[in-house]
Coordinates of C-alpha atoms and ligand atoms in Angstrom, one line a residue:
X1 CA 31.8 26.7 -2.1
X2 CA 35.6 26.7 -0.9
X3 CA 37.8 23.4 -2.4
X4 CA 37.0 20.9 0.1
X5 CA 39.5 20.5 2.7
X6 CA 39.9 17.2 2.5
X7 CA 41.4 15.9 -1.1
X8 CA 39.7 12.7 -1.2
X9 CA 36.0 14.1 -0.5
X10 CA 34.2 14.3 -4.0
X11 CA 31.3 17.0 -4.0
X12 CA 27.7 16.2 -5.1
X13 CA 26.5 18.4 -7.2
X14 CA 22.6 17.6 -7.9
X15 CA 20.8 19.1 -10.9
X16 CA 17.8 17.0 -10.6
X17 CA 15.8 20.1 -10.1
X18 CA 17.3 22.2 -13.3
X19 CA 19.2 20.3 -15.8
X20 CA 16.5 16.8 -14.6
X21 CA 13.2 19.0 -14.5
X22 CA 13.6 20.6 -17.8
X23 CA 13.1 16.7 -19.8
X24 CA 10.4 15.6 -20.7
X25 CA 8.0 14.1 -18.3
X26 CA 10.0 15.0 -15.7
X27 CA 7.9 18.8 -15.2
X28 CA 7.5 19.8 -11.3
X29 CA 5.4 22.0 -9.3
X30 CA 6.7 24.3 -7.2
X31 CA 5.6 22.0 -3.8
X32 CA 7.2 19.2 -6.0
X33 CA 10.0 20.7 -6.3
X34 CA 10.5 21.6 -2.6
X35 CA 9.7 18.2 -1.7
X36 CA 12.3 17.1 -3.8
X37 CA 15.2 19.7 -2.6
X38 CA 14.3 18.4 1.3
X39 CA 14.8 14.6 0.0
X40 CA 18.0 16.1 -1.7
X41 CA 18.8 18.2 1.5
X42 CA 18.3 15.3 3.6
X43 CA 20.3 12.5 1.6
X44 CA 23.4 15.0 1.6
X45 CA 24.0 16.8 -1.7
X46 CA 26.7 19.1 -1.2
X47 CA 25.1 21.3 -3.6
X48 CA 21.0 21.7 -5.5
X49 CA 20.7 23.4 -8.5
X50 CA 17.5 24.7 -7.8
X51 CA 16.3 26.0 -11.7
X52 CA 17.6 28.5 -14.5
X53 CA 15.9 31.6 -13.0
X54 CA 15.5 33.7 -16.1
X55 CA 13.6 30.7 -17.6
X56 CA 10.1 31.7 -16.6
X57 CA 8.8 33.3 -13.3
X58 CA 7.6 29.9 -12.4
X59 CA 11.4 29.0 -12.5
X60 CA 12.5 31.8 -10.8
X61 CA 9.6 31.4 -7.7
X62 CA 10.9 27.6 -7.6
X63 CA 14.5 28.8 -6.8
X64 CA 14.0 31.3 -4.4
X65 CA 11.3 29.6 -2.6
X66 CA 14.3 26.8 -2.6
X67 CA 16.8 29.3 -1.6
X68 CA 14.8 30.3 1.3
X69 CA 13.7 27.5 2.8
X70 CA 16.6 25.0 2.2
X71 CA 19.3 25.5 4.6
X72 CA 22.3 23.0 4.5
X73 CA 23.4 22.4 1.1
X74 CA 24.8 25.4 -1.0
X75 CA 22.2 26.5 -3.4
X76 CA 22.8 27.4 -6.5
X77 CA 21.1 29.1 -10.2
X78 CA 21.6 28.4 -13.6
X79 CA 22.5 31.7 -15.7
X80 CA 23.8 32.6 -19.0
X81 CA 26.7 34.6 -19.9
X82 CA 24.2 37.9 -20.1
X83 CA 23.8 40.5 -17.4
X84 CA 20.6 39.6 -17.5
X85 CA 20.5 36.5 -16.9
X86 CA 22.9 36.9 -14.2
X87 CA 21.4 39.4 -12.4
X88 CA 17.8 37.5 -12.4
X89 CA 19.8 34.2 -11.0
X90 CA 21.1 36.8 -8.3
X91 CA 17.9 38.2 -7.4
X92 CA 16.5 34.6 -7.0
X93 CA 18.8 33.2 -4.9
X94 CA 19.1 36.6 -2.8
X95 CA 18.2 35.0 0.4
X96 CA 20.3 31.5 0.7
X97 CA 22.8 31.4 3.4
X98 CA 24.8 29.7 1.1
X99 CA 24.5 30.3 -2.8
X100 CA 26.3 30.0 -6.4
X101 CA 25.4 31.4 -9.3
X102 CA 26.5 28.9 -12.3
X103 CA 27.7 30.4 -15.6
X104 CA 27.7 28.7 -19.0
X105 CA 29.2 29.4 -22.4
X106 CA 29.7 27.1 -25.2
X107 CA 32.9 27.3 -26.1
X108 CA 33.0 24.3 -29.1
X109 CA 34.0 25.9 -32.8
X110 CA 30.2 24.5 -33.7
X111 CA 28.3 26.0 -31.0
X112 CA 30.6 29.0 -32.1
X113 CA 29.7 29.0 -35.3
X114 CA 26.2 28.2 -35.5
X115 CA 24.7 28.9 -32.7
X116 CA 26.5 32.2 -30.7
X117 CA 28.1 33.4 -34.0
X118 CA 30.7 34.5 -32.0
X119 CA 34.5 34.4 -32.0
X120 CA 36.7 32.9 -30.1
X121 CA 38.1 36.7 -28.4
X122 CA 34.2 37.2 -28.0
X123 CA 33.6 34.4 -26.2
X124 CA 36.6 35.0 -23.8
X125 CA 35.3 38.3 -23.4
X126 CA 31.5 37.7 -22.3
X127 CA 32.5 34.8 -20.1
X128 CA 35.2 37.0 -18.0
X129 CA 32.4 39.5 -18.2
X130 CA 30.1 37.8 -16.9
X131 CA 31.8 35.7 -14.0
X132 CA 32.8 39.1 -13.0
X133 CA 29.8 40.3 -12.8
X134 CA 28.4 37.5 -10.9
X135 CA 31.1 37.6 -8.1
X136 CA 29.9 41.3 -7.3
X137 CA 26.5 39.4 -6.1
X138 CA 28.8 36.5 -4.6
X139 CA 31.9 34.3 -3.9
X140 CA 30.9 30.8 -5.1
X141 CA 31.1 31.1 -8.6
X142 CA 30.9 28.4 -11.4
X143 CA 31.9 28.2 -15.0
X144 CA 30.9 26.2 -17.4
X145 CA 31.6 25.8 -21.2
X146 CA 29.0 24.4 -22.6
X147 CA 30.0 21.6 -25.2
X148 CA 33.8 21.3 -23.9
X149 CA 34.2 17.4 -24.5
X150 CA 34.3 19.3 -28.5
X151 CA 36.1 22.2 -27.8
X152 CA 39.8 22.6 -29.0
X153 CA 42.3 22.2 -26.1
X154 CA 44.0 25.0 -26.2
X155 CA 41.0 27.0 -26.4
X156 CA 39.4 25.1 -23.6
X157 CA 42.5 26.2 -21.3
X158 CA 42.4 30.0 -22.3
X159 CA 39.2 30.6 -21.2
X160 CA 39.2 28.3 -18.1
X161 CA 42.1 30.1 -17.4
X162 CA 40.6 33.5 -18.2
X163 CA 37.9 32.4 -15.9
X164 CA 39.7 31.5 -12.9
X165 CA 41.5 34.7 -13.2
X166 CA 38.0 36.6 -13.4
X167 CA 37.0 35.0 -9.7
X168 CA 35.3 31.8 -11.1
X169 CA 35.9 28.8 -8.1
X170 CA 34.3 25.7 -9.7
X171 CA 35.0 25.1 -13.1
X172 CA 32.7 22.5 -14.9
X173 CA 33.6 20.8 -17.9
X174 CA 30.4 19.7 -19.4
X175 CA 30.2 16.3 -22.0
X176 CA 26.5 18.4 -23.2
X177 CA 25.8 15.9 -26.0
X178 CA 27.0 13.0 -24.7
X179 CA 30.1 12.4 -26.9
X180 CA 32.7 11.8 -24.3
X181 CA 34.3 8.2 -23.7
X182 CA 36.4 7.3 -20.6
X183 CA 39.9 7.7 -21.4
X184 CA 39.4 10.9 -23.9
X185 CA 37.5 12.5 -21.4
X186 CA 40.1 12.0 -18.2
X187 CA 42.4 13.2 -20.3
X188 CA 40.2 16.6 -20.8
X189 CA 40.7 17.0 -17.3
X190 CA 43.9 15.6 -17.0
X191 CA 45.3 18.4 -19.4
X192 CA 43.3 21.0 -18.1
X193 CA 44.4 20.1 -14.7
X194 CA 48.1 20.7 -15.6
X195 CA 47.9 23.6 -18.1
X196 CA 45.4 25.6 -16.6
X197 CA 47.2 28.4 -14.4
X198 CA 45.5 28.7 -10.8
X199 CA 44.2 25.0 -10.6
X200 CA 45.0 24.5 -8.3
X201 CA 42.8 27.1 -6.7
X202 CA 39.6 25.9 -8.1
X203 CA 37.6 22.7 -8.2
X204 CA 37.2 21.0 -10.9
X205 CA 33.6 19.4 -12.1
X206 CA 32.2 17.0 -14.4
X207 CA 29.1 17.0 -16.5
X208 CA 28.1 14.3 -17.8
X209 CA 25.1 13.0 -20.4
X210 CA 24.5 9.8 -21.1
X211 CA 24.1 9.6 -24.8
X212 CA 26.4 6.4 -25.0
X213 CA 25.5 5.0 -21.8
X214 CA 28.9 6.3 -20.3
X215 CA 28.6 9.3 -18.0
X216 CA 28.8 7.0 -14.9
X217 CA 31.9 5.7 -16.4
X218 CA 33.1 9.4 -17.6
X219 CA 32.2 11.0 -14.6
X220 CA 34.5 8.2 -12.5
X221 CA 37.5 8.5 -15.1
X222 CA 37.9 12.0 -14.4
X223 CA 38.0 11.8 -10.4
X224 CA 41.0 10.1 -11.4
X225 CA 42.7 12.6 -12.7
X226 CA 41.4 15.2 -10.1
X227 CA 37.7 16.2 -10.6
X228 CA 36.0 16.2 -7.4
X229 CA 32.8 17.8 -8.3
X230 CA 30.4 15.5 -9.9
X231 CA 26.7 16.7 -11.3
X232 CA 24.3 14.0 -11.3
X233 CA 20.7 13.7 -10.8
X234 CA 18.6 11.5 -9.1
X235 CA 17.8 8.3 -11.4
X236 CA 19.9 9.8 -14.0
X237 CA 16.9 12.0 -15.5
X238 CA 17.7 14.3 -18.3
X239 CA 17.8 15.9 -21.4
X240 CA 17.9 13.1 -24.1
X241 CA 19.5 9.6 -22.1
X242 CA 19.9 11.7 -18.8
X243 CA 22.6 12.7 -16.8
X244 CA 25.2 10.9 -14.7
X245 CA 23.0 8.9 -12.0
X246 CA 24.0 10.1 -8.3
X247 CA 22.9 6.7 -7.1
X248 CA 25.5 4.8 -8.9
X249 CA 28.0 7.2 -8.9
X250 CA 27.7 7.6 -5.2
X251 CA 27.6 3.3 -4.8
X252 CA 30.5 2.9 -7.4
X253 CA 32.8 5.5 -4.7
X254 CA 31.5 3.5 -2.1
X255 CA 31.5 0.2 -2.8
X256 CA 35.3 0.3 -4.4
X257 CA 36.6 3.2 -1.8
X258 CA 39.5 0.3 -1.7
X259 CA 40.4 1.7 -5.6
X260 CA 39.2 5.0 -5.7
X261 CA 39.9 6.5 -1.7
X262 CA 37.4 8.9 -1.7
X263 CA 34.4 9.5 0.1
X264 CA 31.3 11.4 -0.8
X265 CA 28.5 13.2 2.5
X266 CA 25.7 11.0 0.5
X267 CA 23.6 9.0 3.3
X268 CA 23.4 6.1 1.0
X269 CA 20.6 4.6 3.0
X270 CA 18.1 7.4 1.8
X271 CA 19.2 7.0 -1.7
X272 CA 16.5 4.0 -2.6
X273 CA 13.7 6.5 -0.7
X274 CA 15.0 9.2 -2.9
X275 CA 14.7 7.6 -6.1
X276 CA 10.7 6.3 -4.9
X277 CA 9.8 9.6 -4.4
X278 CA 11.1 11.6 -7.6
X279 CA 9.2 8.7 -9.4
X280 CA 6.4 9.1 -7.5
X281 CA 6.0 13.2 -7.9
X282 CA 7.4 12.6 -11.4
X283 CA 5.7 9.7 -12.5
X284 CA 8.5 9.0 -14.2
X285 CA 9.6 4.8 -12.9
X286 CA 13.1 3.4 -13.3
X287 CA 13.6 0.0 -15.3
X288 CA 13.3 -3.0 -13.1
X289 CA 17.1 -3.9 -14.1
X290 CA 18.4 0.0 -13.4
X291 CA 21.4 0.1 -11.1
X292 CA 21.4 0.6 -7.4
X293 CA 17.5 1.4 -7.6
X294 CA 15.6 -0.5 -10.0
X295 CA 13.4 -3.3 -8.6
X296 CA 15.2 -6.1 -9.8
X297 CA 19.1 -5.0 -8.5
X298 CA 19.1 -7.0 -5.6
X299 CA 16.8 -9.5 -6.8
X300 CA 18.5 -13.6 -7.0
X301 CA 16.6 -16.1 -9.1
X302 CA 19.1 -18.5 -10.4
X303 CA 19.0 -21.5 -8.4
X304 CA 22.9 -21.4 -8.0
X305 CA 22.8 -17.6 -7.2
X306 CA 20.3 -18.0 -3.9
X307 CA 22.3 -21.8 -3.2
X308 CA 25.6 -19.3 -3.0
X309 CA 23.4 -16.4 -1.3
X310 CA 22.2 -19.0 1.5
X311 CA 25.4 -20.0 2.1
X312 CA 27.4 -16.5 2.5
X313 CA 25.5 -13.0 0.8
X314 CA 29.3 -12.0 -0.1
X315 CA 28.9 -14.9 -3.2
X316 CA 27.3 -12.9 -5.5
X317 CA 26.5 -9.6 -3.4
X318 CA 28.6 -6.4 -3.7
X319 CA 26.7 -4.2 -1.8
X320 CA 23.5 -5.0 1.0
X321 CA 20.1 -4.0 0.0
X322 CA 19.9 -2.0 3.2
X323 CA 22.8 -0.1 2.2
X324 CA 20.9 1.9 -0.4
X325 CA 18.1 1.8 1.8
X326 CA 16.2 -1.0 0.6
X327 CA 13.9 -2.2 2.9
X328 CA 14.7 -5.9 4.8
X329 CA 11.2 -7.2 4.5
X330 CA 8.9 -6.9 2.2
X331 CA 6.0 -8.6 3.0
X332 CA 4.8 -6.6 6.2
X333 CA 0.6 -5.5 6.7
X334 CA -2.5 -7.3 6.6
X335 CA -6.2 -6.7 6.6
X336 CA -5.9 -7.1 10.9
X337 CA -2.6 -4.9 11.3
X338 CA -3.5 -1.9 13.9
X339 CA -2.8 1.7 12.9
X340 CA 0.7 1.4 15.3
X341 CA 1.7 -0.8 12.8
X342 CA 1.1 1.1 9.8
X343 CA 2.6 4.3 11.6
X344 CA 5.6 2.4 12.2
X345 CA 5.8 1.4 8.6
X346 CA 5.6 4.3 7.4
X347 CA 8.2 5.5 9.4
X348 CA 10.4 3.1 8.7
X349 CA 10.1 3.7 4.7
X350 CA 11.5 7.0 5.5
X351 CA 8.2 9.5 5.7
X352 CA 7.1 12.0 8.0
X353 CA 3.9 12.3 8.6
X354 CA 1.6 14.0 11.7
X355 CA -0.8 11.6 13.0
X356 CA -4.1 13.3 11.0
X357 CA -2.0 12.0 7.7
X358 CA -1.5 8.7 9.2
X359 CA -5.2 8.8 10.2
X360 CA -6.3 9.0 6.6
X361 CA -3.6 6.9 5.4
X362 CA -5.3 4.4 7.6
X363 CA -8.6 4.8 6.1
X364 CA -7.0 4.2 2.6
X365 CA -5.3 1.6 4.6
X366 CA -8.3 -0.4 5.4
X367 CA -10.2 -0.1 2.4
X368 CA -7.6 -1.4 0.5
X369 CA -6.8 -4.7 3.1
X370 CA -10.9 -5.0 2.4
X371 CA -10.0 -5.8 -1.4
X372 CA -6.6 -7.2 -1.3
X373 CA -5.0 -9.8 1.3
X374 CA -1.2 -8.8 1.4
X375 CA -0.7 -5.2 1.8
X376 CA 3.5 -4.8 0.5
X377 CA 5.6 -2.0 1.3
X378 CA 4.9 -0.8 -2.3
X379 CA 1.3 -0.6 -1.8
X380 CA 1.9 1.7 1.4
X381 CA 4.3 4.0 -0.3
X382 CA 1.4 4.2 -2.6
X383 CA -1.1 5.0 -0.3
X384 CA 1.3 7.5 1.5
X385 CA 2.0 9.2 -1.4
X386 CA -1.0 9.1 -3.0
X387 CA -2.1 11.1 0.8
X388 CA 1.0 13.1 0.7
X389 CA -0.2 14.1 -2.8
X390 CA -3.6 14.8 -2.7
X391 CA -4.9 17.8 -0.5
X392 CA -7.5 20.5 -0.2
X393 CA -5.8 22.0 -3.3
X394 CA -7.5 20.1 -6.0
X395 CA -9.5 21.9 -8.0
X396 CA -11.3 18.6 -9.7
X397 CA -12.6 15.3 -7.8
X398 CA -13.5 12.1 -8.8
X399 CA -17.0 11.6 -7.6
X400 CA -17.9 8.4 -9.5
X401 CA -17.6 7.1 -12.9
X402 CA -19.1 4.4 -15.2
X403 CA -18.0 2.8 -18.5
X404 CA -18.5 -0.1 -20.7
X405 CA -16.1 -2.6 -21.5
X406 CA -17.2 -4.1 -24.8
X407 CA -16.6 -5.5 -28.0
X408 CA -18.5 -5.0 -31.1
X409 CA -20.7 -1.6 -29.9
X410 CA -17.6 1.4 -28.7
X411 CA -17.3 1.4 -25.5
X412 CA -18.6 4.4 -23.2
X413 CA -18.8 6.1 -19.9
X414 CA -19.5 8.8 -17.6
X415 CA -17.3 10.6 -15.1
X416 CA -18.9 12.7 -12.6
X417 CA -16.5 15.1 -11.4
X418 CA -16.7 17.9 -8.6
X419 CA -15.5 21.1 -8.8
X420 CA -14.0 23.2 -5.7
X421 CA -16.3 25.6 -6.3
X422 CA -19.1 22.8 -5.8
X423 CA -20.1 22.6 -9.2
X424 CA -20.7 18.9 -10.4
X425 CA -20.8 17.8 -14.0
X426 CA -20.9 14.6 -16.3
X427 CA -20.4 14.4 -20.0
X428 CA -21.2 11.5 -21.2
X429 CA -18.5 10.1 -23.9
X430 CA -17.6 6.9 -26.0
X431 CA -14.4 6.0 -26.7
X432 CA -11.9 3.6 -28.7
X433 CA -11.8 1.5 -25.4
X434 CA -12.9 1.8 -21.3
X435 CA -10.2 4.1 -21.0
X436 CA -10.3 6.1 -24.0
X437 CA -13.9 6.7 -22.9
X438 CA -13.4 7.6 -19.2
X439 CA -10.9 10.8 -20.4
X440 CA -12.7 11.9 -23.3
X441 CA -15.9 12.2 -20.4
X442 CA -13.2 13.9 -18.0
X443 CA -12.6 16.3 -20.9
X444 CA -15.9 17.4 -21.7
X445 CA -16.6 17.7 -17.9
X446 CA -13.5 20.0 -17.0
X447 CA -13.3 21.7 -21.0
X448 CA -9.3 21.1 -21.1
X449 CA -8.4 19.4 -24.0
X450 CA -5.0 17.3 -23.6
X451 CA -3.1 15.2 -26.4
X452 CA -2.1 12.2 -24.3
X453 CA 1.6 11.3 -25.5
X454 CA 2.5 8.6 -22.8
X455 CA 0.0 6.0 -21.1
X456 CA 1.4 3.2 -19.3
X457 CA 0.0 0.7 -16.1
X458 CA 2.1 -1.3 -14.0
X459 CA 1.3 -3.2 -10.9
X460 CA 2.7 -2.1 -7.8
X461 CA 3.1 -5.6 -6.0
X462 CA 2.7 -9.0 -7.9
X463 CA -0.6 -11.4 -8.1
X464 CA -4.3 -10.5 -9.3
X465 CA -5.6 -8.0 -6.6
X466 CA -2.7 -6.1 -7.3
X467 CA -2.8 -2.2 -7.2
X468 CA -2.5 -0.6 -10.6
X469 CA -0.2 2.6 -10.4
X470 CA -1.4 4.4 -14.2
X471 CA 0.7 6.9 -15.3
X472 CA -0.3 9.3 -17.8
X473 CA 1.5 12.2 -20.0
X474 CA 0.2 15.2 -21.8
X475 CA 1.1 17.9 -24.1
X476 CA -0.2 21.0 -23.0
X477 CA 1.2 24.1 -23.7
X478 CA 3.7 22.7 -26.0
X479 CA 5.2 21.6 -22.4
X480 CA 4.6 17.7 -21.3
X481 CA 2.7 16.9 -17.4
X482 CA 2.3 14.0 -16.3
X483 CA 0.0 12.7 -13.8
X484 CA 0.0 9.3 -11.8
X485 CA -3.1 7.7 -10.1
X486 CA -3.8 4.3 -7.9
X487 CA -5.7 1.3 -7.7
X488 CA -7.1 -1.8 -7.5
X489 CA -9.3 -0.7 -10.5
X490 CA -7.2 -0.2 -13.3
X491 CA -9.5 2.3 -15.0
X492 CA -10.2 4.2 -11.6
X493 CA -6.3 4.6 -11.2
X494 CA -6.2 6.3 -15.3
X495 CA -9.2 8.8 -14.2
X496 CA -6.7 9.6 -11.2
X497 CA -3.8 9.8 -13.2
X498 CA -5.1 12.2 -15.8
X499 CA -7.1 14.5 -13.3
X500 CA -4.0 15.0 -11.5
X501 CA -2.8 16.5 -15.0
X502 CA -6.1 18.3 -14.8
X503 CA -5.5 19.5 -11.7
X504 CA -1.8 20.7 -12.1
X505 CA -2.7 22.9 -15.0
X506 CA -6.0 24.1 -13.4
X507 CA -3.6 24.9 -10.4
X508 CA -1.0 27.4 -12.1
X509 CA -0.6 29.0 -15.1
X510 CA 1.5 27.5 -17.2
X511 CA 3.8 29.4 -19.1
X512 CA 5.9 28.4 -22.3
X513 CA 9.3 29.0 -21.2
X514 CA 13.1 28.8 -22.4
X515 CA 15.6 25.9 -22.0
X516 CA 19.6 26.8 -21.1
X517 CA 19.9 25.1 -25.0
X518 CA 17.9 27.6 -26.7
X519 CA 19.2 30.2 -29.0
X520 CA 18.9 33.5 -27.8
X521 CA 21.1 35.7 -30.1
X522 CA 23.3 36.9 -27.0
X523 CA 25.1 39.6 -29.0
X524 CA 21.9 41.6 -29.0
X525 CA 22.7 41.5 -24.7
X526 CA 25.4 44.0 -24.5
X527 CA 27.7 43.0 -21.2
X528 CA 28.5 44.8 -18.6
Ligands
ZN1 ZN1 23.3 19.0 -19.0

């Protein structure tokens, strides 16, 4: 991507789908994680990191499949400083109109050291290397060396320079463990910004973790000083603490555009849509007091808060709920609301759907107004993505189950399950509780054995008859899935939750695969 041609615009640079994806419990499917890149695509990013192609083939398939369908955004892959690597990211992201391939390095004396065992002349060497081998497949080019919040100045600016001279057009300055603080790290960029010859050519990018609880606050030092490329992800997910969240970085431009002047092409009113759906596919939720997204962050309960709110909103509010695209009302459907209704609802939450979805959404619709009097926008997000999620596709069904809740004698049940295939089996199990029981009986039914590392329920909507949403991650694989299920029956939302687990793996082969941070002896990868 050219610099900008306005000064002030800052470019959104989302890594939800690589640097996000690659955490744990954050895993996606490849129709996940097209879903997600047409939220992303529709909400504005300038730019989607699609994957690290060389990762896996599943990786690879993701991009391109991105590549190809996404028009809009610029569309870029992950690769490290080997041929390789480089030519794999290529290959994936062949057919996107617009495309980067995004180079990293470490560059820090103990990445050096310990983990590339290279020298400082090597280093230069692989990364002019490689981004010249990348521009022979295109013009958008990215550097980044890895670890430079801990790299030595001087050696920071020789190889951005080298870079720059070697056809890179973005170069990123990642904070990869999270060691940065404001000040320190605007003056990373400050100096780089000055010394670097051809600067002023280039765009400069941040990279931010949030170890420390500062890569908002890092990312928004360094447009100071002249970044205007920030990566984020949606509802900061991550490696370790996350990344820098794109929904408060975005809101912090925003709301004080009167200190900052810039401007970012983020439709902040899809941003509170956005985040419900990566938590949805992810099953992954935000805390209730999370910035800009989190159930509580536009939420007033002190009496002298909502006495000031009455009276003017400005009192104590510094941005509108609608703003983020938080819906107005809240309390909308009942058991006699017609299907218009719920088809406008459903609309106005921000989904498409064709009217045989909203048909069966309906269905759900009225079976759940038959158990529960107030039906809340959260309960018909629920139900549209529990449609949106479920399809002809699942290998398992939930036909019916029983268990025992007890005390005294262990508890037991029986799932019976139906397989695509028409099969139908029940096994029979007791467990340490209801639920306990209920998966060991889904196990012995479908013969996949998980270790469940992550269980947690929580209500969508206040009061008794509330829906459970049951959220369930595994270790398979030495990789982590996780699986979410709903409903008014707390132990019928777990069964849902881990057969969508069951599902997913019954659905693709899961392959182990690399991460960008593991060690593969480069040296052994002679460069072009
Ligand atoms: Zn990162």
């Amino acid at each position: 991507m050219p610099a900008p041609t306005d000064p002030n615009r800052v470019v959104i640079f989302d890594t939800t789908l690589r640097d996000g994806e690659q955490s744990p419990g954050c895993s996606m499917n490849l129709a996940e994680k097209l879903e997600m890149a047409r939220a992303l695509r529709d909400l504005g990013v300038d730019i989607i990191e699609a994957g690290f192609p060389i990762a896996s083939p599943g990786d690879f398939e993701s991009v391109q499949a991105i590549a190809r369908e996404i028009h809009g955004p610029v569309i870029a892959g992950l690769a490290r400083c080997n041929p390789a690597d480089i030519d794999r990211a290529a290959e994936a992201l062949k057919d996107a109109p617009k495309k980067r391939i995004h180079v990293f390095l470490a560059t820090s004396a103990i990445h050096r050291e310990f983990k590339l065992k290279m020298t400082p002349e090597e280093i230069i060497r692989r990364a002019v290397d490689s981004v010249q081998r990348a521009r022979g497949y295109c013009e958008d080019i990215e550097f980044s060396p890895e670890d430079a919040a801990r790299t030595e100045l001087d050696f920071l600016t020789e190889v951005c320079e080298k870079s720059v001279e070697a056809g890179a057009t973005t170069l990123n300055i990642p904070d990869t463990v999270g060691y940065a603080v404001p000040s320190h790290y605007a003056d990373i960029i400050r100096h780089l910004k000055r010394s670097v010859r051809g600067a002023d050519k280039v765009v400069f990018s941040v990279h931010c973790h949030n170890d420390l609880g500062l890569a908002v606050a890092n990312s928004l030092a360094a447009l100071q000083e002249g970044a205007r490329q920030i990566e984020c992800t949606i509802n900061g997910i991550g490696e370790r603490a996350g990344n820098t969240a794109l929904e408060e970085v975005v809101m912090a431009i925003k709301t004080r555009q009167d200190f900052y002047h810039l401007s970012t092409g983020i439709n902040t009113r899809l941003l509170f849509p956005t985040s419900r759906k990566l938590s949805t596919v992810t099953g992954m939720h935000v805390q209730r007091n999370k910035a800009i997204v989190g159930q509580n962050a536009f939420a007033h309960e002190a009496g002298i808060h909502q006495d000031g709110m009455l009276k003017n909103r400005s009192t104590y509010e510094i941005m509108k709920p609608e703003d983020v695209g938080i819906p107005a009302t809240d309390l909308v459907l009942g058991k006699h609301s017609g299907r218009h209704a719920l088809k406008q609802r459903i609309q106005d939450l921000g989904y498409q759907t064709d009217d045989a979805q909203v048909q069966r959404i309906f269905e759900a619709f009225k079976v759940l107004a038959d158990r529960k009097k107030i039906i809340y926008d959260a309960d018909v997000e629920a139900l549209v993505e529990n449609q949106l999620h479920s399809g002809t596709t699942e290998v398992w069904t939930l036909v019916n189950f029983t268990c025992s809740a007890s005390f005294g004698v262990p508890p037991m049940a029986a799932v019976t399950l139906k397989h695509q295939d028409g099969r139908i089996v029940c096994e029979p199990a007791v467990g340490d509780g209801p639920v306990d029981a209920v998966l060991k009986s889904i196990e012995s039914g479908t013969g996949v054995e998980l270790k469940v590392t992550d269980y947690r329920v929580r209500s969508v909507t206040g009061g008794l008859d509330a829906q459970a949403d049951a959220s369930i991650e595994v270790e398979f694989d030495s990789r982590k899935l996780s699986g979410r299920g709903v409903s008014t029956n707390v132990i019928e939302a777990s069964a849902q939750a881990f057969l969508q687990v069951i599902n997913r793996i019954a659905l693709r082969q899961i392959r182990p695969r690399l991460k960008p941070t593991d060690h593969v002896p480069q040296e052994v990868v002679p460069t072009a």
